[in-house]
Tab-separated table of C-alpha atoms in Angstrom:
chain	number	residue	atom	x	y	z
A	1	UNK	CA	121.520	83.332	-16.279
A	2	UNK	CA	121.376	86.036	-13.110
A	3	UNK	CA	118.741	85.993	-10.920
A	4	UNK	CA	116.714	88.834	-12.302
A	5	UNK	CA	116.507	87.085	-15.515
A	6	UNK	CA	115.413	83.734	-13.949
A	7	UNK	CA	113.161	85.364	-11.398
A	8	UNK	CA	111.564	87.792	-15.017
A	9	UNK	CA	111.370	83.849	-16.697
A	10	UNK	CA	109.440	82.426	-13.706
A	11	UNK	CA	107.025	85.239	-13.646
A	12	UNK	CA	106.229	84.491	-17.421
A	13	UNK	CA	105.764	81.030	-16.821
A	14	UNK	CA	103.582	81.985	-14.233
A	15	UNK	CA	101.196	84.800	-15.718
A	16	UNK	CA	100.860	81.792	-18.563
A	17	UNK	CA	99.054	80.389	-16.563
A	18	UNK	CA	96.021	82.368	-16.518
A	19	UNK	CA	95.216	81.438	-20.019
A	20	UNK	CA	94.019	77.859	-19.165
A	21	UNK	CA	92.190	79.074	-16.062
A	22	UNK	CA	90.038	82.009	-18.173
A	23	UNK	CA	89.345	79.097	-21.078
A	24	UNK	CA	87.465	77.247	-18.098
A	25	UNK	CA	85.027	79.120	-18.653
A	26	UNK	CA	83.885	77.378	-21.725
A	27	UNK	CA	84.016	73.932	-20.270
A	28	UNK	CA	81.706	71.869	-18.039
A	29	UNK	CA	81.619	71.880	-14.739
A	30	UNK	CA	80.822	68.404	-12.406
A	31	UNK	CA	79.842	68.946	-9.244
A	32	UNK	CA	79.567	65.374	-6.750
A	33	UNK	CA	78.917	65.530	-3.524
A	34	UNK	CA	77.886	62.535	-0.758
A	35	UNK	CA	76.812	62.401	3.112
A	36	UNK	CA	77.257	59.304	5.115
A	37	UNK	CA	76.521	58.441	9.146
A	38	UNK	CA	75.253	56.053	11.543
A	39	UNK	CA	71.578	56.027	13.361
A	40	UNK	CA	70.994	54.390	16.647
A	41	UNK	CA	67.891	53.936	18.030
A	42	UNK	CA	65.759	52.088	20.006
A	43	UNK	CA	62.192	51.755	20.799
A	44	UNK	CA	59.784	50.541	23.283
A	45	UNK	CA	56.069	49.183	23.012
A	46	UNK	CA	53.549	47.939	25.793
A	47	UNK	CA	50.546	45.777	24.608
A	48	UNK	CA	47.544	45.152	26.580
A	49	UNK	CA	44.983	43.348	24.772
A	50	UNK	CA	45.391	39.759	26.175
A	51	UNK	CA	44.548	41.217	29.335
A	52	UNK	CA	48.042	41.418	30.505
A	53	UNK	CA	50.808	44.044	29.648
A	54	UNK	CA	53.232	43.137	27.155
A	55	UNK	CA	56.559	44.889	27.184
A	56	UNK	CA	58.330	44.682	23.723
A	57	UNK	CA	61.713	46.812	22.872
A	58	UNK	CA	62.994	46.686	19.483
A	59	UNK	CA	66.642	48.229	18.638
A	60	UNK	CA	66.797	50.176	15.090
A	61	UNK	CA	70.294	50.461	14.269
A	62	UNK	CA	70.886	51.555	10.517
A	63	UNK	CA	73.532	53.344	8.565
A	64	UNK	CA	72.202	56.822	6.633
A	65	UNK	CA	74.077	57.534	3.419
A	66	UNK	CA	73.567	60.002	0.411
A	67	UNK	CA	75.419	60.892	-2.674
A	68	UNK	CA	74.405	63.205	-5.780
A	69	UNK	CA	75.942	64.016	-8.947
A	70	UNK	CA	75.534	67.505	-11.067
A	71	UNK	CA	76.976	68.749	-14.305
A	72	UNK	CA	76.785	72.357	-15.788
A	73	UNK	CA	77.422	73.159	-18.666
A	74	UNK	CA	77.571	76.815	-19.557
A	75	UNK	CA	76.033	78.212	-22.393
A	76	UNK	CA	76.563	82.124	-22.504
A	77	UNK	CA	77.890	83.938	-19.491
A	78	UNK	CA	77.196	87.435	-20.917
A	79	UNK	CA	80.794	87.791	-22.648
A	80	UNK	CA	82.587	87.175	-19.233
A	81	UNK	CA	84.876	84.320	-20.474
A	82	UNK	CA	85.940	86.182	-23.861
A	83	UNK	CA	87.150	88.990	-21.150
A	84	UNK	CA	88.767	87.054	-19.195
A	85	UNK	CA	90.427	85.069	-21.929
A	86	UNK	CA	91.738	88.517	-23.915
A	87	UNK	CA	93.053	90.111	-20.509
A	88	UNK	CA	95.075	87.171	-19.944
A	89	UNK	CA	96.333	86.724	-23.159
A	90	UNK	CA	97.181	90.549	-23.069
A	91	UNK	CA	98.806	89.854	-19.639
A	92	UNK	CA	101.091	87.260	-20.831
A	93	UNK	CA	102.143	89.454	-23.726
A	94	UNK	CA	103.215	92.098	-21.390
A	95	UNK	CA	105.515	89.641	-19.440
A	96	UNK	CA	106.807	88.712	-22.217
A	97	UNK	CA	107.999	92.250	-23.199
A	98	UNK	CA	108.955	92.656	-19.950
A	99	UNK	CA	111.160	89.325	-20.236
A	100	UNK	CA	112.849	91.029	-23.353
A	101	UNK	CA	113.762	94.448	-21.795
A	102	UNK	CA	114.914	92.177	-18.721
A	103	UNK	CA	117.069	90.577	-21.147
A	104	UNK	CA	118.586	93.362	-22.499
A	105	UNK	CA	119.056	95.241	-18.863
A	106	UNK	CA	120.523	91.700	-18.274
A	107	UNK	CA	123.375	92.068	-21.023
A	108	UNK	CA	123.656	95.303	-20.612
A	109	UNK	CA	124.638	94.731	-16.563
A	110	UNK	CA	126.534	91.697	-17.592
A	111	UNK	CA	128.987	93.341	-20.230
A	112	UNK	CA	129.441	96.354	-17.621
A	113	UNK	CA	130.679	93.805	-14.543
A	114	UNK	CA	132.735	92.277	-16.946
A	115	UNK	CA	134.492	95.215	-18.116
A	116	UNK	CA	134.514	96.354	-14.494
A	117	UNK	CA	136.232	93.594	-13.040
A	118	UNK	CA	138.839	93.326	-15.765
A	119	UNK	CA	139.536	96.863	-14.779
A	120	UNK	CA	139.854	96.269	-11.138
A	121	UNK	CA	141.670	93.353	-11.707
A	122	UNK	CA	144.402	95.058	-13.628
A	123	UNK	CA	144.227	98.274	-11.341
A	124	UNK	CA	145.160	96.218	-8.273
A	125	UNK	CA	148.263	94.654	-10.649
A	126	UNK	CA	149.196	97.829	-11.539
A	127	UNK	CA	148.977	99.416	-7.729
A	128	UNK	CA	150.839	95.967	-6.510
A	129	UNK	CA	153.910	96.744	-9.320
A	130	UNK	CA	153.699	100.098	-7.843
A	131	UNK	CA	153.989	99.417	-4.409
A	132	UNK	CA	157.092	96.726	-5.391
A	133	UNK	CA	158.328	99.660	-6.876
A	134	UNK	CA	158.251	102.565	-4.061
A	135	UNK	CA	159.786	99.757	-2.021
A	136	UNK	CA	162.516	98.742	-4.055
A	137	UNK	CA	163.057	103.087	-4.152
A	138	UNK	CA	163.073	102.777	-0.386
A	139	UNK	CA	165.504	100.364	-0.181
A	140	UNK	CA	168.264	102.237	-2.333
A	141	UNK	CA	166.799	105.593	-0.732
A	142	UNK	CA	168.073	104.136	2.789
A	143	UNK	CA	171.122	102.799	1.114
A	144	UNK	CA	172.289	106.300	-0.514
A	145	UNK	CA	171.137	107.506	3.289
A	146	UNK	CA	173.658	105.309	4.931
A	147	UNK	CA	176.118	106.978	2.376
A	148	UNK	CA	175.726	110.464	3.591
A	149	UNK	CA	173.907	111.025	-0.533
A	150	UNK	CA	170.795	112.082	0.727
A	151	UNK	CA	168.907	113.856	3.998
A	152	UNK	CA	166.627	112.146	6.089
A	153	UNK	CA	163.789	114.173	4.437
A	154	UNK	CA	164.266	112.241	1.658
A	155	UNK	CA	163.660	108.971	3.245
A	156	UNK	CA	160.396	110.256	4.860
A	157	UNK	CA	159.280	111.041	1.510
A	158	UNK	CA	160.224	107.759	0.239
A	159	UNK	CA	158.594	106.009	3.153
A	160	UNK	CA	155.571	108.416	2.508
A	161	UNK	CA	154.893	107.433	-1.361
A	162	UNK	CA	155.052	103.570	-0.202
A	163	UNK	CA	152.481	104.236	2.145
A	164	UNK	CA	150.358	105.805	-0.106
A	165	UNK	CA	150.795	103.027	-2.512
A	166	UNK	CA	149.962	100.733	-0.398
A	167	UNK	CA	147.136	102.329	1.063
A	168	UNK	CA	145.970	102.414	-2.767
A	169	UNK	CA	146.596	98.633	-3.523
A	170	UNK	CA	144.208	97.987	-0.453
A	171	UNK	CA	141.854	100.360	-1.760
A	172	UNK	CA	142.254	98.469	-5.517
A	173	UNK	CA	141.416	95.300	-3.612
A	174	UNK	CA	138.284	96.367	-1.980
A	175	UNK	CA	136.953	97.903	-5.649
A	176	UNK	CA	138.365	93.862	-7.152
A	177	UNK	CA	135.801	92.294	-4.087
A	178	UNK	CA	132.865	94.766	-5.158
A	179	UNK	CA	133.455	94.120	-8.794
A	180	UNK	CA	133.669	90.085	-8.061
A	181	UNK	CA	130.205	90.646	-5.689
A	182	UNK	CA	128.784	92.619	-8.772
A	183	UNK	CA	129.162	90.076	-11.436
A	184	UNK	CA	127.956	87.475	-9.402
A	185	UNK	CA	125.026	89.185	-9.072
A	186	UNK	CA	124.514	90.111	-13.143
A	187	UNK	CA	125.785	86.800	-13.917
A	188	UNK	CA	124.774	83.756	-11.067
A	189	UNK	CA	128.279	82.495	-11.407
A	190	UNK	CA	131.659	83.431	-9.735
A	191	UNK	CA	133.941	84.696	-12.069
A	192	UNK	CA	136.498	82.740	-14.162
A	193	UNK	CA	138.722	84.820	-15.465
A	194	UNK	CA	142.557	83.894	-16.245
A	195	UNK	CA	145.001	86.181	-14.809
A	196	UNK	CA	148.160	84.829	-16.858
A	197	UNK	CA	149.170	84.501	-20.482
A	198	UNK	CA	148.145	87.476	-22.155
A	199	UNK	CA	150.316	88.687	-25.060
A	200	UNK	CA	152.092	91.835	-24.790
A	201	UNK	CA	149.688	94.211	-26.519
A	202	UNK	CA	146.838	93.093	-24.530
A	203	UNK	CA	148.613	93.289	-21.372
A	204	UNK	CA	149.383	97.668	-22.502
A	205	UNK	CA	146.154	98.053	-23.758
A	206	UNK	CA	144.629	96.868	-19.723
A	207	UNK	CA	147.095	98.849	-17.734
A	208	UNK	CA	146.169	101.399	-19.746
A	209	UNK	CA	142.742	101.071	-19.172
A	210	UNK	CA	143.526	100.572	-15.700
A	211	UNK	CA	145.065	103.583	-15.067
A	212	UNK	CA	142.167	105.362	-16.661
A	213	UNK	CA	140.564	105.302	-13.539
A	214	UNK	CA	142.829	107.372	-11.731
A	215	UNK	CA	141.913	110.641	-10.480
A	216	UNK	CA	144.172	112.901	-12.300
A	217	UNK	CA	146.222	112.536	-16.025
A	218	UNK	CA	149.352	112.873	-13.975
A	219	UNK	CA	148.832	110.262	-11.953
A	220	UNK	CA	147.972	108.389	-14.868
A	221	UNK	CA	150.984	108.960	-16.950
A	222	UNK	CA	153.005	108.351	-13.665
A	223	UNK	CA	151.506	104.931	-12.780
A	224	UNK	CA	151.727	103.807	-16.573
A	225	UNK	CA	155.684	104.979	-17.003
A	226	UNK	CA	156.626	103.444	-13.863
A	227	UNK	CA	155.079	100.206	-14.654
A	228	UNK	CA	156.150	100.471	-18.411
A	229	UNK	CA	159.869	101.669	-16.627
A	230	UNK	CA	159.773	98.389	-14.582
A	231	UNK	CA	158.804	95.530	-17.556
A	232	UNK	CA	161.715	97.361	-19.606
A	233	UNK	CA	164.269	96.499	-17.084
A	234	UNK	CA	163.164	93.264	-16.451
A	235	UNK	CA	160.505	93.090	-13.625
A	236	UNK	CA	160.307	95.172	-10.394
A	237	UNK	CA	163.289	93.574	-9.009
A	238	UNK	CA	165.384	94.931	-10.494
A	239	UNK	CA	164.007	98.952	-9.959
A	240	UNK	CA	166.557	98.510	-6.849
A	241	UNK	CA	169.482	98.599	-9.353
A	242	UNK	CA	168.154	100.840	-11.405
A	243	UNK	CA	168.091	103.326	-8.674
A	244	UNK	CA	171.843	102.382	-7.113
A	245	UNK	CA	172.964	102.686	-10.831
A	246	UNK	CA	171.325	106.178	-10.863
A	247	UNK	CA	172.868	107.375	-7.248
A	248	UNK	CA	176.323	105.838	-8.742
A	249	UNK	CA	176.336	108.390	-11.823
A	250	UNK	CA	175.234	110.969	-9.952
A	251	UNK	CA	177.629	114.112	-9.507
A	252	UNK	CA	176.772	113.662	-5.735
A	253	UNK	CA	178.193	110.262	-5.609
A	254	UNK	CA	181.721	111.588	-8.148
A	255	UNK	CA	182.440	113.840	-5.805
A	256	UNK	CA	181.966	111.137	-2.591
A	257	UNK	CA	184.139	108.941	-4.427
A	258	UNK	CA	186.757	111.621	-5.362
């Protein structure tokens, strides 16, 4: 359960509440109530009537306590209580709708982090092949270099399409930490989600999806080839031989070698 959805419950739970508190209306009322203290006093007396003064003082020490007890009982309260009762009632019924539509923005929010991070998640895999790629194209760009194949303005624009890729595999793992901090806050949870053993179809069908969020189609059909390229040969390792096999058929390299 996210947050929302628990905070939406609580506030039901709470507004229920006010159904008890307006049927007290109908029910007596007992009312007790009690004062206790302590007197001290003392008083004096002078007698005269044997013909000599008689000086007598008496202390009056007592303890002063009171108590009462009242019940009411109403008996008609000019329809206030029926009010009260019907607006809470009405009250709770509201929350209550309002728990429902929380539960469906709740769904709705969950099943679009989901998606979203399943998309980022691929996205960065599919910028992190790339990358391996454009660096395994450096590699055999510096090597045909060394050969006297190629210019040096080649290798700058082979060192310029790695950078690029890797500036967009950091930029595909900032999007992965929003999407992580946005199902966490749909969901409650972290998510859980297994990176490994998915069949072959499934594994298309998400770079694919991936690489619908790419700006343009031709970066999209680019990204997708290249990856596609890669699995076909047997990982990105081996995109270095690829290319040395492709600089050693080239008429460039026949005419080097005769």
């Amino acid at each position: 359960d996210g947050p929302a959805l628990q905070a939406q419950r609580a506030r039901v739970r709470a507004t229920d509440e006010g159904v008890p508190q307006a049927l007290a209306g109908w029910r007596p009322q007992v009312t007790l109530s009690g004062t206790g203290g302590y007197g001290d006093g003392y008083s004096r007396q002078y007698l005269t009537s044997t013909g000599r003064g008689i000086n007598t003082a008496v202390q009056t020490d007592r303890l002063i306590a009171t108590s009462s007890a009242g019940v009411t009982q109403p008996l008609y309260r000019g329809g206030r209580t029926g009010a009260t009762t019907h607006q809470a009632e009405n009250r709770v019924m509201a929350e209550r709708a309002r728990l429902i539509a929380q539960e469906q923005q709740a769904f709705t929010d969950t099943v679009n982090a989901y998606v979203s991070l399943i998309q980022s998640q691929q996205l960065l895999t599919l910028q992190t092949n790339n990358e391996q790629v454009l660096a395994r194209q450096l590699q055999a760009t510096n090597d045909r270099f060394r050969v006297g194949e190629i210019t040096r303005t080649d290798v700058a624009q082979a060192e310029a399409a790695l950078a690029g890729a890797t500036a967009s595999r950091e930029n595909a793992a900032g999007n992965l930490q929003i999407s992580r901090s946005q199902f966490v806050r749909a969901v409650g949870t972290p998510p859980m989600i297994a990176a490994t053993g998915q069949s072959g179809s499934a594994k298309t069908a998400q770079v694919h999806l991936a690489a619908g969020a790419l700006g343009t189609r031709a970066d999209q059909i680019t990204l997708v080839a290249r990856v596609e390229s890669v699995e076909a040969d047997g990982g990105p390792g081996t995109a270095a031989a690829g290319a040395r096999r492709a600089s050693a058929t080239s008429p460039g390299s026949k005419r080097a070698r005769s």
